[in-house]
Coordinates of C-alpha atoms in Angstrom, one line a residue:
M30 CA 30.1 14.5 9.5
K31 CA 27.3 15.4 7.2
K32 CA 24.1 16.9 8.5
I33 CA 20.6 15.9 7.5
K34 CA 20.2 19.1 5.5
D35 CA 23.3 18.1 3.4
Y36 CA 21.2 15.2 2.0
D37 CA 18.3 17.4 0.8
D38 CA 18.9 16.5 -2.9
N39 CA 18.8 12.8 -2.1
C40 CA 16.5 12.4 0.8
P41 CA 15.2 8.8 1.2
I42 CA 12.1 10.0 3.0
D43 CA 11.2 12.3 0.2
D44 CA 11.9 9.5 -2.4
T45 CA 9.6 7.1 -0.5
L46 CA 6.9 9.7 -0.2
K47 CA 7.1 10.4 -4.0
L48 CA 6.6 6.6 -4.5
I49 CA 3.6 6.1 -2.3
S50 CA 1.9 9.5 -2.4
K51 CA 0.5 9.0 -5.8
K52 CA -3.2 8.8 -5.3
W53 CA -4.5 5.3 -4.8
V54 CA -1.1 3.5 -4.5
I55 CA -1.4 2.9 -0.8
F56 CA -5.0 1.7 -1.1
I57 CA -4.1 -0.7 -3.8
I58 CA -1.2 -2.1 -1.8
R59 CA -3.5 -2.5 1.2
D60 CA -6.1 -4.2 -1.1
I61 CA -3.5 -6.7 -2.3
F62 CA -2.6 -7.5 1.3
L63 CA -6.4 -8.0 1.9
G64 CA -6.4 -10.6 -0.9
K65 CA -7.6 -8.6 -3.9
K66 CA -5.8 -9.4 -7.2
Q67 CA -8.0 -8.4 -10.1
F68 CA -8.7 -5.0 -11.7
S69 CA -12.4 -5.1 -10.9
E70 CA -11.7 -5.9 -7.2
F71 CA -9.6 -2.7 -6.9
L72 CA -12.5 -0.7 -8.2
E73 CA -14.8 -1.9 -5.4
E74 CA -15.7 0.7 -2.8
K75 CA -13.6 3.4 -4.5
T76 CA -14.5 6.4 -6.7
L77 CA -11.8 6.1 -9.3
S78 CA -12.2 5.6 -13.0
N79 CA -10.9 2.7 -15.1
R80 CA -8.4 5.0 -16.6
V81 CA -7.1 6.3 -13.3
L82 CA -6.8 2.7 -12.0
T83 CA -5.0 1.6 -15.2
D84 CA -2.5 4.5 -14.9
T85 CA -1.9 3.8 -11.2
L86 CA -1.3 0.1 -11.8
K87 CA 1.1 1.0 -14.6
F88 CA 2.9 3.4 -12.3
M89 CA 3.2 0.7 -9.7
E90 CA 4.5 -1.8 -12.2
D91 CA 7.0 0.7 -13.6
N92 CA 8.2 1.3 -10.0
D93 CA 8.5 -2.4 -9.2
L94 CA 5.8 -2.4 -6.5
I95 CA 3.6 -4.9 -8.2
T96 CA 3.7 -7.5 -11.0
K97 CA 1.0 -8.3 -13.5
Q98 CA 0.3 -11.8 -14.6
V99 CA -2.0 -12.6 -17.5
F100 CA -3.8 -15.9 -17.7
E101 CA -6.2 -17.7 -20.1
N102 CA -5.5 -16.0 -23.4
D103 CA -5.4 -12.5 -21.9
I104 CA -8.8 -12.9 -20.3
K105 CA -7.8 -13.0 -16.6
T106 CA -5.2 -10.7 -15.1
E107 CA -3.9 -10.7 -11.6
Y108 CA -1.7 -8.3 -9.7
S109 CA 0.6 -9.2 -6.8
L110 CA 3.2 -7.4 -4.7
T111 CA 6.9 -7.6 -5.5
Q112 CA 9.3 -7.8 -2.6
K113 CA 9.7 -4.0 -2.9
G114 CA 5.9 -3.6 -2.6
F115 CA 5.6 -6.1 0.2
N116 CA 8.3 -4.2 2.2
L117 CA 5.9 -1.3 2.6
N118 CA 4.1 -3.5 5.1
K119 CA 5.8 -1.9 8.1
I120 CA 5.1 1.6 6.8
L121 CA 1.4 0.8 6.4
Y122 CA 1.3 -0.8 9.9
N123 CA 3.0 2.3 11.4
M124 CA 0.6 4.6 9.6
L125 CA -2.3 2.5 11.1
E126 CA -0.7 2.8 14.6
Y127 CA -0.2 6.5 14.2
G128 CA -3.8 7.0 12.9
L129 CA -5.2 5.1 15.8
N130 CA -3.0 6.6 18.5
E131 CA -2.5 10.2 17.3
V132 CA -5.4 10.9 15.1
N133 CA -7.9 8.5 16.7
S134 CA -9.5 7.6 13.4
G135 CA -13.2 6.9 13.9
N136 CA -13.0 7.4 17.7
L137 CA -12.6 3.7 18.2
S138 CA -12.5 2.2 21.7
E139 CA -9.2 0.8 23.1
K140 CA -10.4 -2.7 22.5
Q141 CA -11.4 -2.0 18.9
K142 CA -8.0 -0.4 18.3
E143 CA -6.2 -3.4 19.7
E144 CA -8.3 -5.8 17.6
L145 CA -7.6 -3.7 14.5
L146 CA -3.8 -3.6 15.2
N147 CA -3.8 -7.4 15.8
E148 CA -5.7 -8.0 12.5
Y149 CA -3.4 -5.8 10.5
E150 CA -0.3 -7.2 12.2
T151 CA -1.2 -10.6 10.9
L152 CA -2.3 -9.3 7.5
F153 CA 0.9 -7.3 7.0
K154 CA 3.0 -10.2 8.4
I155 CA 4.8 -7.8 10.8
N156 CA 6.3 -10.5 13.0
D157 CA 7.2 -13.1 10.3

């Protein structure tokens, strides 16, 4: 029987981390779950340049996390999650749970934590 260390060169956890650890990827995925679809919407409340956002979106397209759809003679562009991108929903939800329970992000009350978990459970379609 192989041991975990025997898989070091092909570690699924490492591969997943490489995919989602690029700066802004997780935030853009979260934003798409929140209903954002356009380039300008991804810039809201963030301190990233147009160039960095362009590069990140291209990285996400190249890795099949999102698709880009262009409308109205190249004037309007929308981004959406692929199935591969959507399947990060449970990882994001588990990160939220971990942050609330183990890191206690923002020192929220138990009621606030429960409300946030319920909101994100619906948003990420955890029980669908």
